[in-house]
PDB file of C-alpha atoms in Angstrom:
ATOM      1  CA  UNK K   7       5.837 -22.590  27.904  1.00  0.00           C
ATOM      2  CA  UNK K   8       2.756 -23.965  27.036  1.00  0.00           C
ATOM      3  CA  UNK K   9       0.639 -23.868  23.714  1.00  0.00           C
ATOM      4  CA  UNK K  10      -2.196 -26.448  23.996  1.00  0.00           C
ATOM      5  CA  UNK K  11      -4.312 -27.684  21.390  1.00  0.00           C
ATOM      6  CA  UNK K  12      -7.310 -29.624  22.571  1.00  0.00           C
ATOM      7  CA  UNK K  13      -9.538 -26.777  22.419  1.00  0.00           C
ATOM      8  CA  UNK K  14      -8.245 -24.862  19.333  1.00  0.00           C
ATOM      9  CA  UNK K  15     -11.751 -24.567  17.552  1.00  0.00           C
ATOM     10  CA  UNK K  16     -13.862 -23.831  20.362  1.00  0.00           C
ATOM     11  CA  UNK K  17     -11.346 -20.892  20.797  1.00  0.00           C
ATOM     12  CA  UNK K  18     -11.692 -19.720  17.577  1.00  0.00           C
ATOM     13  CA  UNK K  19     -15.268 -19.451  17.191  1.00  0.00           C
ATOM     14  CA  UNK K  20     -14.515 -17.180  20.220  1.00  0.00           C
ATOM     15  CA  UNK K  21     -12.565 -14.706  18.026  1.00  0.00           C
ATOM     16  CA  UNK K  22      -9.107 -16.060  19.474  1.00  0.00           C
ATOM     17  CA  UNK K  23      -5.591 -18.871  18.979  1.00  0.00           C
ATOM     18  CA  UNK K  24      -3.906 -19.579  22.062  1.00  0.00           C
ATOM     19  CA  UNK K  25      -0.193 -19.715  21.034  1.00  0.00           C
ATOM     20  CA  UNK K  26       1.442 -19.585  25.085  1.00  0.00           C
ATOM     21  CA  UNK K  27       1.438 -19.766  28.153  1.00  0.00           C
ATOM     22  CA  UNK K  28       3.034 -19.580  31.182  1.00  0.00           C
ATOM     23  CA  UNK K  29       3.507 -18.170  34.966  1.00  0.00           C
ATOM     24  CA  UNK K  30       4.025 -14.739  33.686  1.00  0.00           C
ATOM     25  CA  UNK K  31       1.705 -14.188  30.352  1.00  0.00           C
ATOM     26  CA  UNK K  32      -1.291 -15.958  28.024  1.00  0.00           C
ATOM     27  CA  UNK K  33      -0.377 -14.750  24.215  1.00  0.00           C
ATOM     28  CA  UNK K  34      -3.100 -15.062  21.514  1.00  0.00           C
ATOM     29  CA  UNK K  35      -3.631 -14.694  17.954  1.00  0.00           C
ATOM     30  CA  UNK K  36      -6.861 -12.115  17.585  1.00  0.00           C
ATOM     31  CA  UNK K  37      -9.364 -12.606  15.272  1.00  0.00           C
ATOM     32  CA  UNK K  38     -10.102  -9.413  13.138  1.00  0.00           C
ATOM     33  CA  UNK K  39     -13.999  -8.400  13.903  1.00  0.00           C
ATOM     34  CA  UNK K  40     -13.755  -8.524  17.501  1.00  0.00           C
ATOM     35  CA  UNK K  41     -13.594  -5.664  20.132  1.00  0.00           C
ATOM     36  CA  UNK K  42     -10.897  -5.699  22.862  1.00  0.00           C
ATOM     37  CA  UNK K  43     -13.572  -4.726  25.880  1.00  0.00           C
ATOM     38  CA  UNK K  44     -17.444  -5.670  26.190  1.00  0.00           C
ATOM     39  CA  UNK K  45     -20.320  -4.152  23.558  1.00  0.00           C
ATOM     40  CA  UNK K  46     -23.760  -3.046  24.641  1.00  0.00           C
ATOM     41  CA  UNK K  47     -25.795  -4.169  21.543  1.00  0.00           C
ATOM     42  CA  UNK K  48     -29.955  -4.106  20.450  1.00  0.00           C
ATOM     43  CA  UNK K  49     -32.662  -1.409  19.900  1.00  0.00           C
ATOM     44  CA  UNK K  50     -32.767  -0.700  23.818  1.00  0.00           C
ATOM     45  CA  UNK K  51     -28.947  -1.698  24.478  1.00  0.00           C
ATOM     46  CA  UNK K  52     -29.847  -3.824  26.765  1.00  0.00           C
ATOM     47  CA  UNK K  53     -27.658  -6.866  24.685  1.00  0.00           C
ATOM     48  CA  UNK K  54     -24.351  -7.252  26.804  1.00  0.00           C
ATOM     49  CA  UNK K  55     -21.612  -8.807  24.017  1.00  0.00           C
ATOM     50  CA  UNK K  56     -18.000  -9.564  25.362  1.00  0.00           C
ATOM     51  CA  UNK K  57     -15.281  -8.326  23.954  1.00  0.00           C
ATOM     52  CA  UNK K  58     -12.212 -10.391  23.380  1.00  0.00           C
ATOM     53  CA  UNK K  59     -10.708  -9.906  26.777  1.00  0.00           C
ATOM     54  CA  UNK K  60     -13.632 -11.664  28.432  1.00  0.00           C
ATOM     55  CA  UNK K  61     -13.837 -14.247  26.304  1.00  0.00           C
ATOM     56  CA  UNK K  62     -10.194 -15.257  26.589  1.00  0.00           C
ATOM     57  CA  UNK K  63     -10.400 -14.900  30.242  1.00  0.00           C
ATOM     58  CA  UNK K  64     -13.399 -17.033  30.314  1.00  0.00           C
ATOM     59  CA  UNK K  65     -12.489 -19.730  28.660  1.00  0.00           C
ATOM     60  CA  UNK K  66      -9.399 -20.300  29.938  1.00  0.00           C
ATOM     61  CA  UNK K  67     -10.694 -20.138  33.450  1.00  0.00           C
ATOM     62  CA  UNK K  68     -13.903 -22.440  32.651  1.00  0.00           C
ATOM     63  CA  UNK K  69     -10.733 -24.952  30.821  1.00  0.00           C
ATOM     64  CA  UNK K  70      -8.585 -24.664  34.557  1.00  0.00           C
ATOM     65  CA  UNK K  71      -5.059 -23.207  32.307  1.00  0.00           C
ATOM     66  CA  UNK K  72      -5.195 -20.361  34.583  1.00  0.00           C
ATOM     67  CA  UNK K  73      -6.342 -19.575  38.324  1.00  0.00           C
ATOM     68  CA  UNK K  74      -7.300 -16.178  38.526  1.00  0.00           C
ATOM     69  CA  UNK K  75      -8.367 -13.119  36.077  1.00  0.00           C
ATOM     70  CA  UNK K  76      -5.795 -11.766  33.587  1.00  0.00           C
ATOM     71  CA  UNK K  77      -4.570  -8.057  32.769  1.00  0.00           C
ATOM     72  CA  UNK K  78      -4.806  -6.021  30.154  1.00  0.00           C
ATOM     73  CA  UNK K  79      -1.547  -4.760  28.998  1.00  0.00           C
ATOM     74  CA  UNK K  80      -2.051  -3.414  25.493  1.00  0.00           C
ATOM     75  CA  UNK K  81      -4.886  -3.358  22.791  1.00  0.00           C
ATOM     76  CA  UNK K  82      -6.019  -4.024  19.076  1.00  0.00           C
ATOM     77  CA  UNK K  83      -8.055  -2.414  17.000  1.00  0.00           C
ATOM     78  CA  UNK K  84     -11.470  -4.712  16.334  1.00  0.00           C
ATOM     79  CA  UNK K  85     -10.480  -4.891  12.395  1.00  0.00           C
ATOM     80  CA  UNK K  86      -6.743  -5.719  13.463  1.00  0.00           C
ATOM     81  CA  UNK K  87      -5.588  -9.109  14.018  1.00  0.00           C
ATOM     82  CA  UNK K  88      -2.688 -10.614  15.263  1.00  0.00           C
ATOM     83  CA  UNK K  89      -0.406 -11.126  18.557  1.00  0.00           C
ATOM     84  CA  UNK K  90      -1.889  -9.964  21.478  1.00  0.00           C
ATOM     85  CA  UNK K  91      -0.797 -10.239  25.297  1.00  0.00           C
ATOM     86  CA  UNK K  92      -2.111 -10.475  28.585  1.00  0.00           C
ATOM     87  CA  UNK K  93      -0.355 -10.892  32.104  1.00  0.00           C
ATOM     88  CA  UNK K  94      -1.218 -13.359  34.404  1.00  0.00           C
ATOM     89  CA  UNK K  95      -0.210 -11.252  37.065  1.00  0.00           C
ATOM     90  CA  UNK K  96      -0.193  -7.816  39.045  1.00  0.00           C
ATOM     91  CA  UNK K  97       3.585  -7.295  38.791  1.00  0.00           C
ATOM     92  CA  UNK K  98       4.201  -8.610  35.497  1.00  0.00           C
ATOM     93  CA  UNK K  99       1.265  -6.207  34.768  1.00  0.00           C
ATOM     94  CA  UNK K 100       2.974  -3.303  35.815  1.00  0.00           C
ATOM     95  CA  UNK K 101       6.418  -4.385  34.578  1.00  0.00           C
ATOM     96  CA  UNK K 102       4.948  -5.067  30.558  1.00  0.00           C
ATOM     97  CA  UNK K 103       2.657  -1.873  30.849  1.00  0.00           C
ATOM     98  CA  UNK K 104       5.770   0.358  31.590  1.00  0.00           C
ATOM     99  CA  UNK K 105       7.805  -1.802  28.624  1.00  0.00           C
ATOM    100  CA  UNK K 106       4.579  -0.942  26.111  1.00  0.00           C
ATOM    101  CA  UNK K 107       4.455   2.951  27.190  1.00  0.00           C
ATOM    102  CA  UNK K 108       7.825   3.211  26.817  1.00  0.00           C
ATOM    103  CA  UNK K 109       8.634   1.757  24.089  1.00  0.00           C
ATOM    104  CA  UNK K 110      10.348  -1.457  24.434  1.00  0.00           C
ATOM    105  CA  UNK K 111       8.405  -3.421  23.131  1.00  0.00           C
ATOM    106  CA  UNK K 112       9.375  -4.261  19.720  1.00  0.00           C
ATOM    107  CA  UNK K 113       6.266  -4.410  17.697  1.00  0.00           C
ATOM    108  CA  UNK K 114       6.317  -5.305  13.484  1.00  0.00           C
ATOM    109  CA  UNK K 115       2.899  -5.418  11.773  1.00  0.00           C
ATOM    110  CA  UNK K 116       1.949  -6.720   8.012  1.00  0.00           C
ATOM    111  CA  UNK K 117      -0.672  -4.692   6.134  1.00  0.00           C
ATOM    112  CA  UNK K 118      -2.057  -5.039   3.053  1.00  0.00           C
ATOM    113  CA  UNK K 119      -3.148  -2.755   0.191  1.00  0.00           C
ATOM    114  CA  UNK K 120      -3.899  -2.643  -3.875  1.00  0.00           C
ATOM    115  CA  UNK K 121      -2.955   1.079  -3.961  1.00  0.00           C
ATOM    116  CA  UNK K 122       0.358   2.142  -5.173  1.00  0.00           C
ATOM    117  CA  UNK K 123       2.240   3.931  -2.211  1.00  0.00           C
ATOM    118  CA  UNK K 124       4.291   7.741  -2.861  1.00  0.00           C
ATOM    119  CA  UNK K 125       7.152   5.921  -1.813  1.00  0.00           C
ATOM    120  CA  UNK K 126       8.229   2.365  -1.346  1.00  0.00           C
ATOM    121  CA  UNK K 127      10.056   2.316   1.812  1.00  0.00           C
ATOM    122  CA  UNK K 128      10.213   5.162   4.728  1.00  0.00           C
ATOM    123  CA  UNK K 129       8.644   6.954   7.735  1.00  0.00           C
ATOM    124  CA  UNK K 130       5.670   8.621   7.886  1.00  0.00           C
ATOM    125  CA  UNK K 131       5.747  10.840  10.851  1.00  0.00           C
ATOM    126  CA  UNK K 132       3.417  14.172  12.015  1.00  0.00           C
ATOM    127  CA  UNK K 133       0.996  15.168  14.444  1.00  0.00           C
ATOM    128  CA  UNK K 134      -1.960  13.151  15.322  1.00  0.00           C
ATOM    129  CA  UNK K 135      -5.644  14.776  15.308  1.00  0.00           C
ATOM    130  CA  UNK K 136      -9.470  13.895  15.713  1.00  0.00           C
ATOM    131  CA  UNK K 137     -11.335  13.920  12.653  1.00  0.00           C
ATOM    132  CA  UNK K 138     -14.387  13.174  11.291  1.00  0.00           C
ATOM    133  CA  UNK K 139     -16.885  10.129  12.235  1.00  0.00           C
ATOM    134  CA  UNK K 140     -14.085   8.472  14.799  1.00  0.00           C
ATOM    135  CA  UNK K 141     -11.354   9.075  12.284  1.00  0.00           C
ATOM    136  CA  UNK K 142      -8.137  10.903  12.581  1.00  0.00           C
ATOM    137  CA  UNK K 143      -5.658  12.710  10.772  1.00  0.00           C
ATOM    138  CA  UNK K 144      -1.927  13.170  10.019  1.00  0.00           C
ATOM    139  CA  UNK K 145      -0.867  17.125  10.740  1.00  0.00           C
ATOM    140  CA  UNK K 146       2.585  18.954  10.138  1.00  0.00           C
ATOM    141  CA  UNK K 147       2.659  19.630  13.636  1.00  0.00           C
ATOM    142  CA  UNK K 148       4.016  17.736  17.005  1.00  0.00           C
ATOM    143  CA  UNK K 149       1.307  17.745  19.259  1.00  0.00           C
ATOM    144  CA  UNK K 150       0.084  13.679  19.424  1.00  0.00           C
ATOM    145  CA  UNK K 151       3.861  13.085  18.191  1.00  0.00           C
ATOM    146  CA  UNK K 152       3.277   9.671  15.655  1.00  0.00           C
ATOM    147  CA  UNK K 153       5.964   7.716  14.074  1.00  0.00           C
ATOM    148  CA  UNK K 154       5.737   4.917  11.788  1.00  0.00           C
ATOM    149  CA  UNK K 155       8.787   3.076   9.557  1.00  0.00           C
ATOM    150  CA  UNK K 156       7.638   1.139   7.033  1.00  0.00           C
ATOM    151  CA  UNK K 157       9.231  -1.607   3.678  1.00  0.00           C
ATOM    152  CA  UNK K 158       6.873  -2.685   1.136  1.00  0.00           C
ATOM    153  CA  UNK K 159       7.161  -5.698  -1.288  1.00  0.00           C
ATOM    154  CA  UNK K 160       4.662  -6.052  -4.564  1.00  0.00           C
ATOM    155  CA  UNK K 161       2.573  -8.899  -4.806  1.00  0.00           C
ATOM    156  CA  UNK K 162       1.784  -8.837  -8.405  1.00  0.00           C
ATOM    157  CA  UNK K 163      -2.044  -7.970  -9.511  1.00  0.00           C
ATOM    158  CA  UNK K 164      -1.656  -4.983  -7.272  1.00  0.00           C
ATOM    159  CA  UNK K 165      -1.149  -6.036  -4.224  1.00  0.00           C
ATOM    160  CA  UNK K 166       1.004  -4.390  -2.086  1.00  0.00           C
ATOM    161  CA  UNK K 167       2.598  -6.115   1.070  1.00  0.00           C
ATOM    162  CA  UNK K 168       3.651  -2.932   4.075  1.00  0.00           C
ATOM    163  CA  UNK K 169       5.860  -3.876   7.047  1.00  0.00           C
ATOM    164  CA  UNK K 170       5.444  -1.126   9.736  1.00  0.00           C
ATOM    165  CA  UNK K 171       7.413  -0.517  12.860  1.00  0.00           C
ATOM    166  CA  UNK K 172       5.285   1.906  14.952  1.00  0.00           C
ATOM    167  CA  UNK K 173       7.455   3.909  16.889  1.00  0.00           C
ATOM    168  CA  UNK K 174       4.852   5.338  18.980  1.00  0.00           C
ATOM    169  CA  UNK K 175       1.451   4.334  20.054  1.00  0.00           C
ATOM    170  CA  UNK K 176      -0.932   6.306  18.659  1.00  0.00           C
ATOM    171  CA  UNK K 177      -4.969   5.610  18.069  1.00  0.00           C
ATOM    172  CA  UNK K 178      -5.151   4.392  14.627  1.00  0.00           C
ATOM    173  CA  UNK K 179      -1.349   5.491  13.859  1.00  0.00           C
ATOM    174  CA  UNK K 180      -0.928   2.852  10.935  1.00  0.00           C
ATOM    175  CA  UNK K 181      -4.123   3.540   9.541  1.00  0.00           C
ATOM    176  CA  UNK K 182      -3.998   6.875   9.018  1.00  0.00           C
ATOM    177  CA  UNK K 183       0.104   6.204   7.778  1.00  0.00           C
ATOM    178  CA  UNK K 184      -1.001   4.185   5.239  1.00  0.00           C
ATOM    179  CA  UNK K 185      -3.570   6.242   3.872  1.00  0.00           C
ATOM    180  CA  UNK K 186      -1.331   9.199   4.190  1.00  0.00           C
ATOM    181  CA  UNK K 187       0.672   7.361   1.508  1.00  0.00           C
ATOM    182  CA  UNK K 188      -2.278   7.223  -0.643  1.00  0.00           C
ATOM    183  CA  UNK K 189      -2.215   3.428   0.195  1.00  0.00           C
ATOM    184  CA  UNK K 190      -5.264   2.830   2.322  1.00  0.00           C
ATOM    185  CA  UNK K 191      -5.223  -0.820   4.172  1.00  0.00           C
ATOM    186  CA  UNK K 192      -6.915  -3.374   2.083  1.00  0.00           C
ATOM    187  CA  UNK K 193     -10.708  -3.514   3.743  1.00  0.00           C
ATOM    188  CA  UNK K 194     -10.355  -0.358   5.920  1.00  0.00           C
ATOM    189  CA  UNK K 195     -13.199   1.609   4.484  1.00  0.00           C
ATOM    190  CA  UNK K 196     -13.031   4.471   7.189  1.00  0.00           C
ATOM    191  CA  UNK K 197      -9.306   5.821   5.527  1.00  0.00           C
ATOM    192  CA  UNK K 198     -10.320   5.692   1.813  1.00  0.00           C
ATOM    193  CA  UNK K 199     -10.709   1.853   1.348  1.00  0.00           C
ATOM    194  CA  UNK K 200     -13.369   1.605  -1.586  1.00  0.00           C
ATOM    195  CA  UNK K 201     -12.344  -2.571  -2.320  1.00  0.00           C
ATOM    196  CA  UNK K 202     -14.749  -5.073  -1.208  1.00  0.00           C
ATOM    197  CA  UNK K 203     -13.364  -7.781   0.286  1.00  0.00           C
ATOM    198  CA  UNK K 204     -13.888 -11.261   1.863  1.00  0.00           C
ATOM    199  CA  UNK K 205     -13.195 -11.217   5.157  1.00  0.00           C
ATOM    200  CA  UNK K 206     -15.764  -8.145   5.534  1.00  0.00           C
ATOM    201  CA  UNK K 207     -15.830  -8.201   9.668  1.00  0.00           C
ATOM    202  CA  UNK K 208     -11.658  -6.872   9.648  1.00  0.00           C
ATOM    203  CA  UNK K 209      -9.561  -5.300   7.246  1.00  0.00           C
ATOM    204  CA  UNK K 210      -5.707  -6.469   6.289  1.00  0.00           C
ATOM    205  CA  UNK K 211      -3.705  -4.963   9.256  1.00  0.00           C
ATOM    206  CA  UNK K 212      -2.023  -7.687  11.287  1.00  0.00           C
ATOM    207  CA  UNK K 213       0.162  -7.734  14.830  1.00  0.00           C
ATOM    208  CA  UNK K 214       3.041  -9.682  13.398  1.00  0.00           C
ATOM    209  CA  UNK K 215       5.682  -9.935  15.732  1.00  0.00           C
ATOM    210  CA  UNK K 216       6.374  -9.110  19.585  1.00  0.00           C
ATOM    211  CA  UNK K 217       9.501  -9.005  21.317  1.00  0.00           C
ATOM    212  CA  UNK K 218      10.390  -8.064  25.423  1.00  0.00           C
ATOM    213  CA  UNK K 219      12.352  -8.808  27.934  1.00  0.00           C
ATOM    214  CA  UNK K 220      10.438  -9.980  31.168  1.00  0.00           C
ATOM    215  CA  UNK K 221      11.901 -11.709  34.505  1.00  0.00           C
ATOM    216  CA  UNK K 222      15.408 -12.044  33.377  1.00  0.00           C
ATOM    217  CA  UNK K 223      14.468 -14.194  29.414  1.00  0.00           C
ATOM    218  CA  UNK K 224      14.151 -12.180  25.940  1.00  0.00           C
ATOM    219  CA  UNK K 225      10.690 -13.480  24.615  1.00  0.00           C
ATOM    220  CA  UNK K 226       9.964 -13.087  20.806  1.00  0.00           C
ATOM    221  CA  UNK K 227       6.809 -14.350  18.978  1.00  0.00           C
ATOM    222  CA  UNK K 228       6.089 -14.103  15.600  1.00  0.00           C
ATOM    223  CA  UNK K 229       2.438 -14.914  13.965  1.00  0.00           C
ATOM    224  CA  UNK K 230       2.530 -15.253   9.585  1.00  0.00           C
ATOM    225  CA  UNK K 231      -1.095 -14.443   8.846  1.00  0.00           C
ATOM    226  CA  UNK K 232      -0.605 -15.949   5.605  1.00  0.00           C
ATOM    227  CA  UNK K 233      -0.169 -19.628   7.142  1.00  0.00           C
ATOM    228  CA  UNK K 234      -2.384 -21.758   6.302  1.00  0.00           C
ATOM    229  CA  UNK K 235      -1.711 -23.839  10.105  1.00  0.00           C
ATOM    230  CA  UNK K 236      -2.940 -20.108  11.840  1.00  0.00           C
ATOM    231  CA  UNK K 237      -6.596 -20.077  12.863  1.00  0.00           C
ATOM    232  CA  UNK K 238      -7.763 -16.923  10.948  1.00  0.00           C
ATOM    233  CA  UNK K 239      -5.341 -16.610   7.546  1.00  0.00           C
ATOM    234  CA  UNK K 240      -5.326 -13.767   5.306  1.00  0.00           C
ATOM    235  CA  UNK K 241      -7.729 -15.013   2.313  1.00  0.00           C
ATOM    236  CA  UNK K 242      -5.931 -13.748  -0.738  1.00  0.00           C
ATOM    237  CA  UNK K 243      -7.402 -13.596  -3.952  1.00  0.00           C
ATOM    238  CA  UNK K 244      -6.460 -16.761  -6.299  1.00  0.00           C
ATOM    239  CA  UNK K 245      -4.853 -14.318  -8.642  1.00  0.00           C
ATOM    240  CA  UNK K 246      -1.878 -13.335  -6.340  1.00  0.00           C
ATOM    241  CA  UNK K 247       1.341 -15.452  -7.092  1.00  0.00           C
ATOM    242  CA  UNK K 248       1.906 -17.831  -3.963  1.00  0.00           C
ATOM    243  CA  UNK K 249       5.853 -17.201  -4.973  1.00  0.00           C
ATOM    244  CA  UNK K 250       5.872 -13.489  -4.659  1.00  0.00           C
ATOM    245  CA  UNK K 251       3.958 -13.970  -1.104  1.00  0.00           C
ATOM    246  CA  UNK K 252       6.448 -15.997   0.019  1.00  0.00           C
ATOM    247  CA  UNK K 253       9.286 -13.776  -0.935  1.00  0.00           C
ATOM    248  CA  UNK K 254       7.839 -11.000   0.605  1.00  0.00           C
ATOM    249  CA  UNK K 255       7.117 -12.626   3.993  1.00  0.00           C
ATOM    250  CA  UNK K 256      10.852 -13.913   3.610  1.00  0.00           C
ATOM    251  CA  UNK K 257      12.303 -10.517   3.330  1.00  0.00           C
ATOM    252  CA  UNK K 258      10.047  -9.656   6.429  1.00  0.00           C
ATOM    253  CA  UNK K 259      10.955 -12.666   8.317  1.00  0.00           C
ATOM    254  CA  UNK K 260      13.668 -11.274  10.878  1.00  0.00           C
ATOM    255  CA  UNK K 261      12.172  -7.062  10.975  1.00  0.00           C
ATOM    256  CA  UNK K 262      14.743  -6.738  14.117  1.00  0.00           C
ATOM    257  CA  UNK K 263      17.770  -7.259  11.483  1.00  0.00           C
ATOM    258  CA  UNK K 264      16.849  -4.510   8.827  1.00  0.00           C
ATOM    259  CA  UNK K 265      18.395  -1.257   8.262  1.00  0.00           C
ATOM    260  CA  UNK K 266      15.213   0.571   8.866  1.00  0.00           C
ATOM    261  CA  UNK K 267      14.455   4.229   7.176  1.00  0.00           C
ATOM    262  CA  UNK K 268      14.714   7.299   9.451  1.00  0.00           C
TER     263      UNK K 268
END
């Protein structure tokens, strides 16, 4: 496994950490602000921007760590940030794509809020439909099947700390879970969010951990977007006790060993 350094800030003024590689997979930390796939941009859009994936795969080719393109095997929203992976090759490809639509996968995420949830700790599960202006909507019914388990931890001056376990993988299933529990993510101004924040370009919605099994080794990553040593940390007001953070990310340090809510 490798994790070079040499070129950490020239990656991240591309939007992206590299935390591994090896034969089988690149894993990064994404940057929130940034698209997954390519952007045509300007008055005539006729201004090509890449997206993440091409900028990854671009830089790692022009820096000789890999040989040939890389796969897409799962996405991010472009406020999300967080652990992201991409295969190095065709069969792994196939092999991580059938894990991710099928669920085994373990993915955690940390989300953040300064709106008082209806419960504390639960699931938050319904049907999944199109709203308005590219948002969606929780339903009573089954049809786009979403289900979300979620703790929370208080922060003190209002913040809120959410660790979800997405059970499915629905567009914009946390998002509309959260706001569903009148808790809209901290930043997300398209599911209620009226706070103005700092890091404008995302909002506080994080890929926290990642866990598969792949060519006979269990692989588990985890990325604290509160750390300092990460390229892109969560800037937190100056208000919010630094002990009840770590607490909170202390509870949430192992999510595969709690008792999580039905």
């Amino acid at each position: 496994m490798t994790r070079p350094d040499s070129n950490r800030e020239a990656y991240a003024a591309q939007g992206f950490e590299l935390l591994a590689l090896n034969e089988h997979f690149v894993l990064i930390n994404k940057a929130a602000g940034i698209g997954f796939h390519d952007e045509v941009e300007g008055q005539n859009q006729t201004i090509r921007q890449l997206g993440l994936f091409n900028r990854v795969q671009q830089c790692l080719l022009e820096d000789k760590l890999i040989d040939q393109p890389l796969f897409p095997l799962h996405r991010l929203d472009k406020g999300t940030s967080g652990l992201l992976l991409l295969g190095r090759r065709a069969e792994v490809a196939r092999e991580l794509g059938e894990a991710f639509s099928q669920g085994r996968v373990q993915k955690y995420y940390l989300a953040l809020s300064k709106h008082k949830p209806k419960k504390k700790q639960g699931a938050v599960k319904g049907g999944m439909q199109k709203a308005r202006r590219g948002a969606w909507r929780l339903t009573s019914g089954k049809d786009n099947y979403a289900h979300s388990q979620f703790f929370s931890r208080g922060l003190g001056q209002g913040y809120r700390l959410f660790l979800w376990r997405p059970r499915t993988g629905k567009t914009h299933q946390l998002r509309v879970a959260m706001k569903s529990l009148g808790s809209p993510i901290l930043g997300d101004a398209l599911y209620g969010c009226q706070e103005a924040i700092e890091n404008s370009a995302g909002f506080y919605l994080h890929a926290y951990q990642l866990a598969f099994h792949l060519a006979g080794n269990d692989y588990c990553f985890q990325c604290d977007p509160m750390s300092e040593d990460r390229a892109f940390p969560w800037l937190l007001p100056d208000s919010t006790p630094n002990g009840e953070c770590e607490l909170a990310l202390e509870a949430f340090s192992r999510p595969e060993a709690l008792s999580w809510p039905v």
